[in-house]
PDB file of C-alpha atoms in Angstrom:
ATOM      1  CA  MET T 588     -50.107 -73.741  14.122  1.00  0.00           C
ATOM      2  CA  PRO T 589     -52.292 -71.365  14.242  1.00  0.00           C
ATOM      3  CA  GLY T 590     -50.682 -67.461  12.818  1.00  0.00           C
ATOM      4  CA  ASP T 591     -47.164 -70.368  11.238  1.00  0.00           C
ATOM      5  CA  SER T 592     -46.285 -67.007   9.403  1.00  0.00           C
ATOM      6  CA  ALA T 593     -47.668 -64.358  11.185  1.00  0.00           C
ATOM      7  CA  LYS T 594     -44.656 -62.664  13.308  1.00  0.00           C
ATOM      8  CA  THR T 595     -44.855 -62.777  17.319  1.00  0.00           C
ATOM      9  CA  ILE T 596     -44.776 -60.139  19.697  1.00  0.00           C
ATOM     10  CA  VAL T 597     -45.212 -60.564  24.164  1.00  0.00           C
ATOM     11  CA  ILE T 598     -46.391 -57.217  25.496  1.00  0.00           C
ATOM     12  CA  THR T 599     -45.647 -56.839  28.769  1.00  0.00           C
ATOM     13  CA  GLY T 600     -48.498 -54.586  30.619  1.00  0.00           C
ATOM     14  CA  ALA T 601     -50.614 -55.046  28.432  1.00  0.00           C
ATOM     15  CA  SER T 602     -54.506 -54.647  30.499  1.00  0.00           C
ATOM     16  CA  SER T 603     -53.775 -50.965  29.787  1.00  0.00           C
ATOM     17  CA  GLY T 604     -52.530 -47.537  28.435  1.00  0.00           C
ATOM     18  CA  ILE T 605     -49.472 -48.216  25.516  1.00  0.00           C
ATOM     19  CA  GLY T 606     -49.812 -51.931  26.383  1.00  0.00           C
ATOM     20  CA  LYS T 607     -53.246 -52.540  24.992  1.00  0.00           C
ATOM     21  CA  ALA T 608     -52.575 -49.839  22.034  1.00  0.00           C
ATOM     22  CA  SER T 609     -49.323 -51.692  21.182  1.00  0.00           C
ATOM     23  CA  ALA T 610     -51.541 -55.065  21.148  1.00  0.00           C
ATOM     24  CA  ARG T 611     -54.374 -54.023  19.314  1.00  0.00           C
ATOM     25  CA  LEU T 612     -52.086 -52.466  16.445  1.00  0.00           C
ATOM     26  CA  PHE T 613     -49.304 -55.470  15.896  1.00  0.00           C
ATOM     27  CA  HIS T 614     -52.988 -58.095  15.806  1.00  0.00           C
ATOM     28  CA  GLU T 615     -54.207 -55.608  12.685  1.00  0.00           C
ATOM     29  CA  ASN T 616     -51.442 -56.486  11.507  1.00  0.00           C
ATOM     30  CA  GLY T 617     -51.502 -59.563  11.045  1.00  0.00           C
ATOM     31  CA  TRP T 618     -49.267 -60.297  14.374  1.00  0.00           C
ATOM     32  CA  ASN T 619     -49.760 -63.285  16.413  1.00  0.00           C
ATOM     33  CA  VAL T 620     -49.999 -61.446  20.172  1.00  0.00           C
ATOM     34  CA  VAL T 621     -49.440 -62.325  23.404  1.00  0.00           C
ATOM     35  CA  ALA T 622     -50.690 -60.095  25.496  1.00  0.00           C
ATOM     36  CA  THR T 623     -49.263 -60.197  29.571  1.00  0.00           C
ATOM     37  CA  MET T 624     -50.831 -58.862  32.445  1.00  0.00           C
ATOM     38  CA  ARG T 625     -51.618 -59.474  36.282  1.00  0.00           C
ATOM     39  CA  ARG T 626     -55.375 -60.453  35.740  1.00  0.00           C
ATOM     40  CA  PRO T 627     -56.418 -62.028  32.358  1.00  0.00           C
ATOM     41  CA  GLU T 628     -58.942 -63.128  34.209  1.00  0.00           C
ATOM     42  CA  ALA T 629     -60.410 -59.207  34.251  1.00  0.00           C
ATOM     43  CA  GLU T 630     -59.496 -58.434  30.423  1.00  0.00           C
ATOM     44  CA  THR T 631     -62.443 -57.743  28.371  1.00  0.00           C
ATOM     45  CA  ASP T 632     -61.530 -54.950  25.757  1.00  0.00           C
ATOM     46  CA  LEU T 633     -59.243 -58.205  24.665  1.00  0.00           C
ATOM     47  CA  GLN T 634     -61.020 -60.569  23.239  1.00  0.00           C
ATOM     48  CA  PRO T 635     -58.873 -63.809  22.717  1.00  0.00           C
ATOM     49  CA  SER T 636     -58.821 -65.521  19.667  1.00  0.00           C
ATOM     50  CA  GLU T 637     -56.039 -67.954  17.292  1.00  0.00           C
ATOM     51  CA  ARG T 638     -53.005 -65.318  16.895  1.00  0.00           C
ATOM     52  CA  MET T 639     -54.681 -62.996  20.403  1.00  0.00           C
ATOM     53  CA  LYS T 640     -52.980 -65.627  24.274  1.00  0.00           C
ATOM     54  CA  LEU T 641     -53.963 -63.257  26.839  1.00  0.00           C
ATOM     55  CA  VAL T 642     -51.908 -64.239  29.629  1.00  0.00           C
ATOM     56  CA  ALA T 643     -50.313 -63.949  32.756  1.00  0.00           C
ATOM     57  CA  LEU T 644     -47.923 -61.886  33.836  1.00  0.00           C
ATOM     58  CA  ASP T 645     -46.828 -60.606  36.528  1.00  0.00           C
ATOM     59  CA  VAL T 646     -42.623 -58.664  36.708  1.00  0.00           C
ATOM     60  CA  GLN T 647     -42.276 -58.634  40.265  1.00  0.00           C
ATOM     61  CA  ASP T 648     -42.663 -62.602  40.737  1.00  0.00           C
ATOM     62  CA  PRO T 649     -39.466 -63.921  39.185  1.00  0.00           C
ATOM     63  CA  GLU T 650     -41.003 -67.529  38.355  1.00  0.00           C
ATOM     64  CA  SER T 651     -43.720 -65.120  36.656  1.00  0.00           C
ATOM     65  CA  PRO T 652     -41.189 -64.487  32.861  1.00  0.00           C
ATOM     66  CA  PRO T 653     -40.282 -68.013  32.645  1.00  0.00           C
ATOM     67  CA  ARG T 654     -43.908 -68.764  32.505  1.00  0.00           C
ATOM     68  CA  ALA T 655     -44.639 -66.118  29.671  1.00  0.00           C
ATOM     69  CA  VAL T 656     -42.040 -67.104  27.839  1.00  0.00           C
ATOM     70  CA  ALA T 657     -43.105 -71.382  27.233  1.00  0.00           C
ATOM     71  CA  GLU T 658     -46.089 -70.443  26.740  1.00  0.00           C
ATOM     72  CA  ALA T 659     -46.051 -67.988  23.094  1.00  0.00           C
ATOM     73  CA  VAL T 660     -43.789 -70.644  22.688  1.00  0.00           C
ATOM     74  CA  ALA T 661     -46.058 -72.853  22.921  1.00  0.00           C
ATOM     75  CA  ALA T 662     -48.931 -70.551  21.075  1.00  0.00           C
ATOM     76  CA  PHE T 663     -46.774 -69.423  18.595  1.00  0.00           C
ATOM     77  CA  GLY T 664     -44.173 -71.141  18.323  1.00  0.00           C
ATOM     78  CA  GLN T 665     -41.509 -68.493  18.462  1.00  0.00           C
ATOM     79  CA  ILE T 666     -41.342 -64.797  19.966  1.00  0.00           C
ATOM     80  CA  ASP T 667     -39.723 -62.604  17.167  1.00  0.00           C
ATOM     81  CA  VAL T 668     -40.635 -59.210  19.899  1.00  0.00           C
ATOM     82  CA  TRP T 669     -40.582 -58.244  23.506  1.00  0.00           C
ATOM     83  CA  LEU T 670     -42.279 -55.317  24.680  1.00  0.00           C
ATOM     84  CA  ASN T 671     -41.020 -55.101  27.713  1.00  0.00           C
ATOM     85  CA  ASN T 672     -43.967 -51.861  28.712  1.00  0.00           C
ATOM     86  CA  ALA T 673     -44.905 -52.907  32.335  1.00  0.00           C
ATOM     87  CA  GLY T 674     -44.843 -49.581  34.757  1.00  0.00           C
ATOM     88  CA  TYR T 675     -45.742 -47.190  36.559  1.00  0.00           C
ATOM     89  CA  GLY T 676     -44.728 -43.853  38.054  1.00  0.00           C
ATOM     90  CA  ALA T 677     -44.508 -42.891  42.331  1.00  0.00           C
ATOM     91  CA  PHE T 678     -44.622 -39.083  42.376  1.00  0.00           C
ATOM     92  CA  GLY T 679     -43.682 -37.475  45.652  1.00  0.00           C
ATOM     93  CA  PRO T 680     -40.088 -35.591  46.696  1.00  0.00           C
ATOM     94  CA  LEU T 681     -37.583 -38.487  47.866  1.00  0.00           C
ATOM     95  CA  GLU T 682     -38.015 -38.266  51.198  1.00  0.00           C
ATOM     96  CA  ALA T 683     -41.640 -39.136  50.831  1.00  0.00           C
ATOM     97  CA  GLY T 684     -41.904 -42.628  49.351  1.00  0.00           C
ATOM     98  CA  THR T 685     -40.578 -45.318  51.632  1.00  0.00           C
ATOM     99  CA  ARG T 686     -38.742 -48.049  51.970  1.00  0.00           C
ATOM    100  CA  GLU T 687     -41.223 -50.368  50.898  1.00  0.00           C
ATOM    101  CA  GLN T 688     -42.373 -47.338  47.928  1.00  0.00           C
ATOM    102  CA  ILE T 689     -38.879 -47.117  46.869  1.00  0.00           C
ATOM    103  CA  ILE T 690     -38.129 -50.518  46.317  1.00  0.00           C
ATOM    104  CA  ARG T 691     -41.342 -51.502  45.129  1.00  0.00           C
ATOM    105  CA  GLN T 692     -40.682 -49.076  41.940  1.00  0.00           C
ATOM    106  CA  PHE T 693     -36.672 -50.289  40.921  1.00  0.00           C
ATOM    107  CA  GLU T 694     -38.308 -54.083  41.771  1.00  0.00           C
ATOM    108  CA  VAL T 695     -40.941 -53.330  38.803  1.00  0.00           C
ATOM    109  CA  ASN T 696     -39.571 -51.291  35.978  1.00  0.00           C
ATOM    110  CA  VAL T 697     -36.279 -52.344  36.320  1.00  0.00           C
ATOM    111  CA  PHE T 698     -35.888 -55.703  37.719  1.00  0.00           C
ATOM    112  CA  GLY T 699     -39.214 -56.892  36.382  1.00  0.00           C
ATOM    113  CA  LEU T 700     -37.677 -55.221  32.914  1.00  0.00           C
ATOM    114  CA  ILE T 701     -34.550 -57.776  34.081  1.00  0.00           C
ATOM    115  CA  ALA T 702     -36.805 -60.493  34.801  1.00  0.00           C
ATOM    116  CA  CYS T 703     -38.467 -60.115  31.138  1.00  0.00           C
ATOM    117  CA  VAL T 704     -35.227 -59.312  29.643  1.00  0.00           C
ATOM    118  CA  GLN T 705     -33.360 -63.024  31.159  1.00  0.00           C
ATOM    119  CA  ALA T 706     -36.600 -64.953  30.334  1.00  0.00           C
ATOM    120  CA  VAL T 707     -36.210 -64.411  27.090  1.00  0.00           C
ATOM    121  CA  ALA T 708     -33.004 -64.258  25.787  1.00  0.00           C
ATOM    122  CA  PRO T 709     -32.168 -67.510  25.683  1.00  0.00           C
ATOM    123  CA  HIS T 710     -34.502 -68.547  22.909  1.00  0.00           C
ATOM    124  CA  PHE T 711     -33.495 -65.613  20.865  1.00  0.00           C
ATOM    125  CA  ARG T 712     -30.642 -66.648  20.668  1.00  0.00           C
ATOM    126  CA  ALA T 713     -30.476 -69.940  20.026  1.00  0.00           C
ATOM    127  CA  ARG T 714     -32.775 -68.641  17.016  1.00  0.00           C
ATOM    128  CA  ARG T 715     -29.750 -65.947  16.210  1.00  0.00           C
ATOM    129  CA  SER T 716     -32.219 -63.365  16.336  1.00  0.00           C
ATOM    130  CA  GLY T 717     -35.123 -61.421  18.001  1.00  0.00           C
ATOM    131  CA  THR T 718     -35.917 -58.383  19.383  1.00  0.00           C
ATOM    132  CA  VAL T 719     -36.698 -57.119  22.503  1.00  0.00           C
ATOM    133  CA  ILE T 720     -38.911 -53.405  23.299  1.00  0.00           C
ATOM    134  CA  ASN T 721     -37.855 -51.880  26.981  1.00  0.00           C
ATOM    135  CA  VAL T 722     -40.665 -48.618  26.848  1.00  0.00           C
ATOM    136  CA  SER T 723     -38.695 -45.639  28.491  1.00  0.00           C
ATOM    137  CA  SER T 724     -39.539 -42.141  28.892  1.00  0.00           C
ATOM    138  CA  ILE T 725     -38.180 -38.818  28.273  1.00  0.00           C
ATOM    139  CA  GLY T 726     -37.852 -39.129  31.903  1.00  0.00           C
ATOM    140  CA  GLY T 727     -34.884 -41.591  31.827  1.00  0.00           C
ATOM    141  CA  ILE T 728     -32.454 -39.148  29.946  1.00  0.00           C
ATOM    142  CA  MET T 729     -34.375 -35.394  31.649  1.00  0.00           C
ATOM    143  CA  THR T 730     -35.406 -35.058  34.877  1.00  0.00           C
ATOM    144  CA  VAL T 731     -38.999 -33.304  36.312  1.00  0.00           C
ATOM    145  CA  PRO T 732     -39.446 -32.059  39.808  1.00  0.00           C
ATOM    146  CA  ALA T 733     -40.947 -35.199  41.969  1.00  0.00           C
ATOM    147  CA  PHE T 734     -40.280 -37.471  39.903  1.00  0.00           C
ATOM    148  CA  SER T 735     -36.557 -38.151  41.551  1.00  0.00           C
ATOM    149  CA  VAL T 736     -37.308 -41.949  42.473  1.00  0.00           C
ATOM    150  CA  TYR T 737     -39.256 -42.118  38.917  1.00  0.00           C
ATOM    151  CA  ASN T 738     -36.651 -41.002  36.297  1.00  0.00           C
ATOM    152  CA  ALA T 739     -33.624 -43.284  38.544  1.00  0.00           C
ATOM    153  CA  THR T 740     -35.738 -46.116  37.414  1.00  0.00           C
ATOM    154  CA  LYS T 741     -35.527 -44.729  33.206  1.00  0.00           C
ATOM    155  CA  PHE T 742     -32.284 -42.871  33.829  1.00  0.00           C
ATOM    156  CA  ALA T 743     -31.303 -46.837  34.373  1.00  0.00           C
ATOM    157  CA  ILE T 744     -33.771 -48.434  31.810  1.00  0.00           C
ATOM    158  CA  GLU T 745     -31.734 -45.922  29.323  1.00  0.00           C
ATOM    159  CA  GLY T 746     -27.837 -47.315  30.841  1.00  0.00           C
ATOM    160  CA  LEU T 747     -29.136 -51.153  30.605  1.00  0.00           C
ATOM    161  CA  SER T 748     -30.348 -51.004  26.939  1.00  0.00           C
ATOM    162  CA  GLU T 749     -27.865 -49.611  25.031  1.00  0.00           C
ATOM    163  CA  GLY T 750     -25.152 -51.807  27.026  1.00  0.00           C
ATOM    164  CA  LEU T 751     -28.074 -54.563  26.333  1.00  0.00           C
ATOM    165  CA  TRP T 752     -26.878 -52.817  22.917  1.00  0.00           C
ATOM    166  CA  TYR T 753     -24.008 -54.428  22.901  1.00  0.00           C
ATOM    167  CA  GLU T 754     -24.443 -57.900  24.103  1.00  0.00           C
ATOM    168  CA  LEU T 755     -27.511 -59.049  22.313  1.00  0.00           C
ATOM    169  CA  GLY T 756     -26.062 -57.397  19.624  1.00  0.00           C
ATOM    170  CA  THR T 757     -23.650 -60.037  19.375  1.00  0.00           C
ATOM    171  CA  PHE T 758     -26.199 -62.397  18.257  1.00  0.00           C
ATOM    172  CA  GLY T 759     -27.804 -60.882  16.068  1.00  0.00           C
ATOM    173  CA  ILE T 760     -31.278 -59.747  18.291  1.00  0.00           C
ATOM    174  CA  ARG T 761     -32.378 -56.390  17.915  1.00  0.00           C
ATOM    175  CA  VAL T 762     -32.480 -53.723  21.384  1.00  0.00           C
ATOM    176  CA  ARG T 763     -35.043 -50.903  20.873  1.00  0.00           C
ATOM    177  CA  LEU T 764     -36.213 -48.450  23.743  1.00  0.00           C
ATOM    178  CA  ILE T 765     -39.090 -46.424  23.357  1.00  0.00           C
ATOM    179  CA  GLU T 766     -39.242 -42.245  24.957  1.00  0.00           C
ATOM    180  CA  PRO T 767     -42.190 -41.168  25.380  1.00  0.00           C
ATOM    181  CA  GLY T 768     -43.501 -37.653  26.321  1.00  0.00           C
ATOM    182  CA  ALA T 769     -46.495 -37.008  27.806  1.00  0.00           C
ATOM    183  CA  ILE T 770     -48.858 -39.732  26.531  1.00  0.00           C
ATOM    184  CA  LYS T 771     -52.953 -39.452  27.440  1.00  0.00           C
ATOM    185  CA  THR T 772     -52.974 -42.923  30.170  1.00  0.00           C
ATOM    186  CA  GLU T 773     -53.221 -44.287  33.428  1.00  0.00           C
ATOM    187  CA  PHE T 774     -49.947 -43.168  34.700  1.00  0.00           C
ATOM    188  CA  GLY T 775     -51.089 -39.779  36.173  1.00  0.00           C
ATOM    189  CA  GLY T 776     -54.037 -41.851  37.545  1.00  0.00           C
ATOM    190  CA  ARG T 777     -54.375 -45.844  38.457  1.00  0.00           C
ATOM    191  CA  SER T 778     -50.476 -46.345  38.144  1.00  0.00           C
ATOM    192  CA  ALA T 779     -49.321 -43.030  39.576  1.00  0.00           C
ATOM    193  CA  ASP T 780     -48.469 -44.260  43.680  1.00  0.00           C
ATOM    194  CA  VAL T 781     -49.055 -40.832  45.048  1.00  0.00           C
ATOM    195  CA  TRP T 782     -46.752 -39.559  47.822  1.00  0.00           C
ATOM    196  CA  ASP T 783     -47.879 -38.750  51.010  1.00  0.00           C
ATOM    197  CA  ILE T 784     -46.502 -36.148  52.042  1.00  0.00           C
ATOM    198  CA  SER T 785     -48.165 -35.012  55.282  1.00  0.00           C
ATOM    199  CA  ARG T 786     -45.378 -34.972  57.815  1.00  0.00           C
ATOM    200  CA  LEU T 787     -43.741 -33.171  55.661  1.00  0.00           C
ATOM    201  CA  PRO T 788     -44.765 -29.510  55.514  1.00  0.00           C
ATOM    202  CA  ASP T 789     -42.384 -28.611  53.613  1.00  0.00           C
ATOM    203  CA  TYR T 790     -42.748 -30.190  50.547  1.00  0.00           C
ATOM    204  CA  ALA T 791     -46.627 -28.269  50.763  1.00  0.00           C
ATOM    205  CA  GLY T 792     -46.146 -24.885  48.873  1.00  0.00           C
ATOM    206  CA  PHE T 793     -43.680 -26.960  45.800  1.00  0.00           C
ATOM    207  CA  MET T 794     -45.356 -29.897  45.303  1.00  0.00           C
ATOM    208  CA  GLU T 795     -48.511 -27.406  45.273  1.00  0.00           C
ATOM    209  CA  LYS T 796     -47.335 -25.724  42.400  1.00  0.00           C
ATOM    210  CA  VAL T 797     -45.374 -28.904  40.196  1.00  0.00           C
ATOM    211  CA  ARG T 798     -49.400 -30.133  40.569  1.00  0.00           C
ATOM    212  CA  ALA T 799     -50.534 -26.687  37.864  1.00  0.00           C
ATOM    213  CA  SER T 800     -47.453 -27.206  36.130  1.00  0.00           C
ATOM    214  CA  ARG T 801     -47.938 -30.328  35.149  1.00  0.00           C
ATOM    215  CA  THR T 802     -51.463 -30.281  34.898  1.00  0.00           C
ATOM    216  CA  LYS T 803     -51.145 -27.889  32.511  1.00  0.00           C
ATOM    217  CA  TYR T 804     -47.584 -29.682  30.794  1.00  0.00           C
ATOM    218  CA  THR T 805     -50.003 -32.117  30.229  1.00  0.00           C
ATOM    219  CA  GLN T 806     -52.841 -30.830  28.573  1.00  0.00           C
ATOM    220  CA  ASN T 807     -52.016 -32.018  25.045  1.00  0.00           C
ATOM    221  CA  SER T 808     -50.278 -35.369  25.680  1.00  0.00           C
ATOM    222  CA  SER T 809     -50.000 -37.846  22.512  1.00  0.00           C
ATOM    223  CA  PRO T 810     -52.507 -40.728  22.804  1.00  0.00           C
ATOM    224  CA  PRO T 811     -50.994 -44.749  23.898  1.00  0.00           C
ATOM    225  CA  GLU T 812     -52.119 -44.935  20.043  1.00  0.00           C
ATOM    226  CA  LEU T 813     -49.220 -42.398  18.820  1.00  0.00           C
ATOM    227  CA  VAL T 814     -46.742 -44.945  21.036  1.00  0.00           C
ATOM    228  CA  ALA T 815     -48.041 -47.966  19.968  1.00  0.00           C
ATOM    229  CA  GLU T 816     -47.279 -46.464  16.489  1.00  0.00           C
ATOM    230  CA  VAL T 817     -43.836 -45.697  16.942  1.00  0.00           C
ATOM    231  CA  ILE T 818     -43.060 -49.361  18.955  1.00  0.00           C
ATOM    232  CA  TYR T 819     -43.791 -50.632  16.007  1.00  0.00           C
ATOM    233  CA  ALA T 820     -41.329 -48.025  13.898  1.00  0.00           C
ATOM    234  CA  ALA T 821     -38.714 -50.021  16.384  1.00  0.00           C
ATOM    235  CA  ALA T 822     -40.425 -53.517  16.003  1.00  0.00           C
ATOM    236  CA  ILE T 823     -39.813 -53.847  11.646  1.00  0.00           C
ATOM    237  CA  ASP T 824     -37.366 -51.788  11.796  1.00  0.00           C
ATOM    238  CA  PRO T 825     -34.397 -53.256   9.932  1.00  0.00           C
ATOM    239  CA  SER T 826     -31.407 -51.146  11.428  1.00  0.00           C
ATOM    240  CA  ASP T 827     -29.799 -51.168  14.438  1.00  0.00           C
ATOM    241  CA  ARG T 828     -31.190 -48.215  15.512  1.00  0.00           C
ATOM    242  CA  LEU T 829     -31.332 -47.648  19.496  1.00  0.00           C
ATOM    243  CA  ARG T 830     -33.542 -44.925  20.413  1.00  0.00           C
ATOM    244  CA  TYR T 831     -36.839 -43.829  19.523  1.00  0.00           C
ATOM    245  CA  LEU T 832     -38.227 -40.373  20.784  1.00  0.00           C
ATOM    246  CA  ALA T 833     -42.498 -40.852  21.212  1.00  0.00           C
ATOM    247  CA  GLY T 834     -44.180 -37.427  20.639  1.00  0.00           C
ATOM    248  CA  PRO T 835     -44.021 -33.770  20.019  1.00  0.00           C
ATOM    249  CA  ASP T 836     -43.134 -32.918  23.370  1.00  0.00           C
ATOM    250  CA  ALA T 837     -39.641 -35.638  23.363  1.00  0.00           C
ATOM    251  CA  ARG T 838     -38.740 -34.688  19.710  1.00  0.00           C
ATOM    252  CA  ARG T 839     -38.776 -30.296  21.081  1.00  0.00           C
ATOM    253  CA  TYR T 840     -37.656 -30.969  25.225  1.00  0.00           C
ATOM    254  CA  VAL T 841     -34.592 -33.875  23.933  1.00  0.00           C
ATOM    255  CA  PRO T 842     -32.901 -32.406  21.085  1.00  0.00           C
ATOM    256  CA  LEU T 843     -32.704 -29.078  22.756  1.00  0.00           C
ATOM    257  CA  ARG T 844     -31.938 -30.437  26.138  1.00  0.00           C
ATOM    258  CA  ARG T 845     -28.552 -31.860  24.128  1.00  0.00           C
ATOM    259  CA  LEU T 846     -28.726 -28.108  21.788  1.00  0.00           C
ATOM    260  CA  LEU T 847     -28.043 -25.948  25.892  1.00  0.00           C
ATOM    261  CA  GLY T 848     -26.710 -28.652  28.030  1.00  0.00           C
ATOM    262  CA  ALA T 849     -28.020 -30.160  30.823  1.00  0.00           C
ATOM    263  CA  PRO T 850     -26.540 -27.202  32.972  1.00  0.00           C
ATOM    264  CA  ALA T 851     -29.344 -24.562  31.129  1.00  0.00           C
ATOM    265  CA  MET T 852     -32.804 -26.706  30.472  1.00  0.00           C
ATOM    266  CA  MET T 853     -32.435 -27.927  33.779  1.00  0.00           C
ATOM    267  CA  ARG T 854     -32.959 -24.665  34.871  1.00  0.00           C
ATOM    268  CA  MET T 855     -36.489 -23.455  32.232  1.00  0.00           C
ATOM    269  CA  VAL T 856     -37.787 -27.503  33.773  1.00  0.00           C
ATOM    270  CA  ARG T 857     -37.215 -25.411  37.172  1.00  0.00           C
ATOM    271  CA  ARG T 858     -38.880 -21.832  35.669  1.00  0.00           C
ATOM    272  CA  MET T 859     -41.242 -24.864  34.379  1.00  0.00           C
ATOM    273  CA  PHE T 860     -42.697 -26.240  37.591  1.00  0.00           C
ATOM    274  CA  THR T 861     -41.149 -24.241  41.088  1.00  0.00           C
ATOM    275  CA  ARG T 862     -41.960 -21.148  40.105  1.00  0.00           C
TER     276      ARG T 862
END
């Protein structure tokens, strides 16, 4: 079997951004990589090889994660790390989101991740080993304007992962949370869902200020390769550590929130983004 002595990682959302950067980094470090995405036939950058498999996985399809687990085990014998990276950001005030848009945000970012954990957990329990890595965000610790529903999904992942740290830890399975700040990915482009506020003109001034402040804030975003490096460090860390910040803004603002407290930090964010 190919890559017998190498460890194996399965990555969701590997067609771009953090997922693709992670696939490359782990592969360069001798790992077997199962790079999953909705349309692997359209992938042109990651090339299938003895240690790189492209596999179809749509986190909104309940039958897809178990199939990906089976394909990974068939290819490499076992899975050592499962990286839950697939996700996107809904941008706009809560009132602007349709029921379908709000449900989809939770289906992808929360319920899709849960389906993946449920699919791989039996494999890890049987081996009494394995690592689940969930990509959260500093948006799961602190909120920013016009991302209320996205923030809600990441707050959910924070609580879910902390709970899994207890549950899966009972079987020797490690759980990691990666908390990036602003990253240069397609999060704000192809991977975003910008909500229409045309029927809510009262929000026009608010959104104009938020967009301008967000553009300024993200000018110095970190590259996805930086997050991939943090993910790799978390994957090989033998400790039971749960949380890993990624990016200079994450390392700056999260400790600042803890130091100042939530009310003071919220006032600071309001000044930054809406005034």
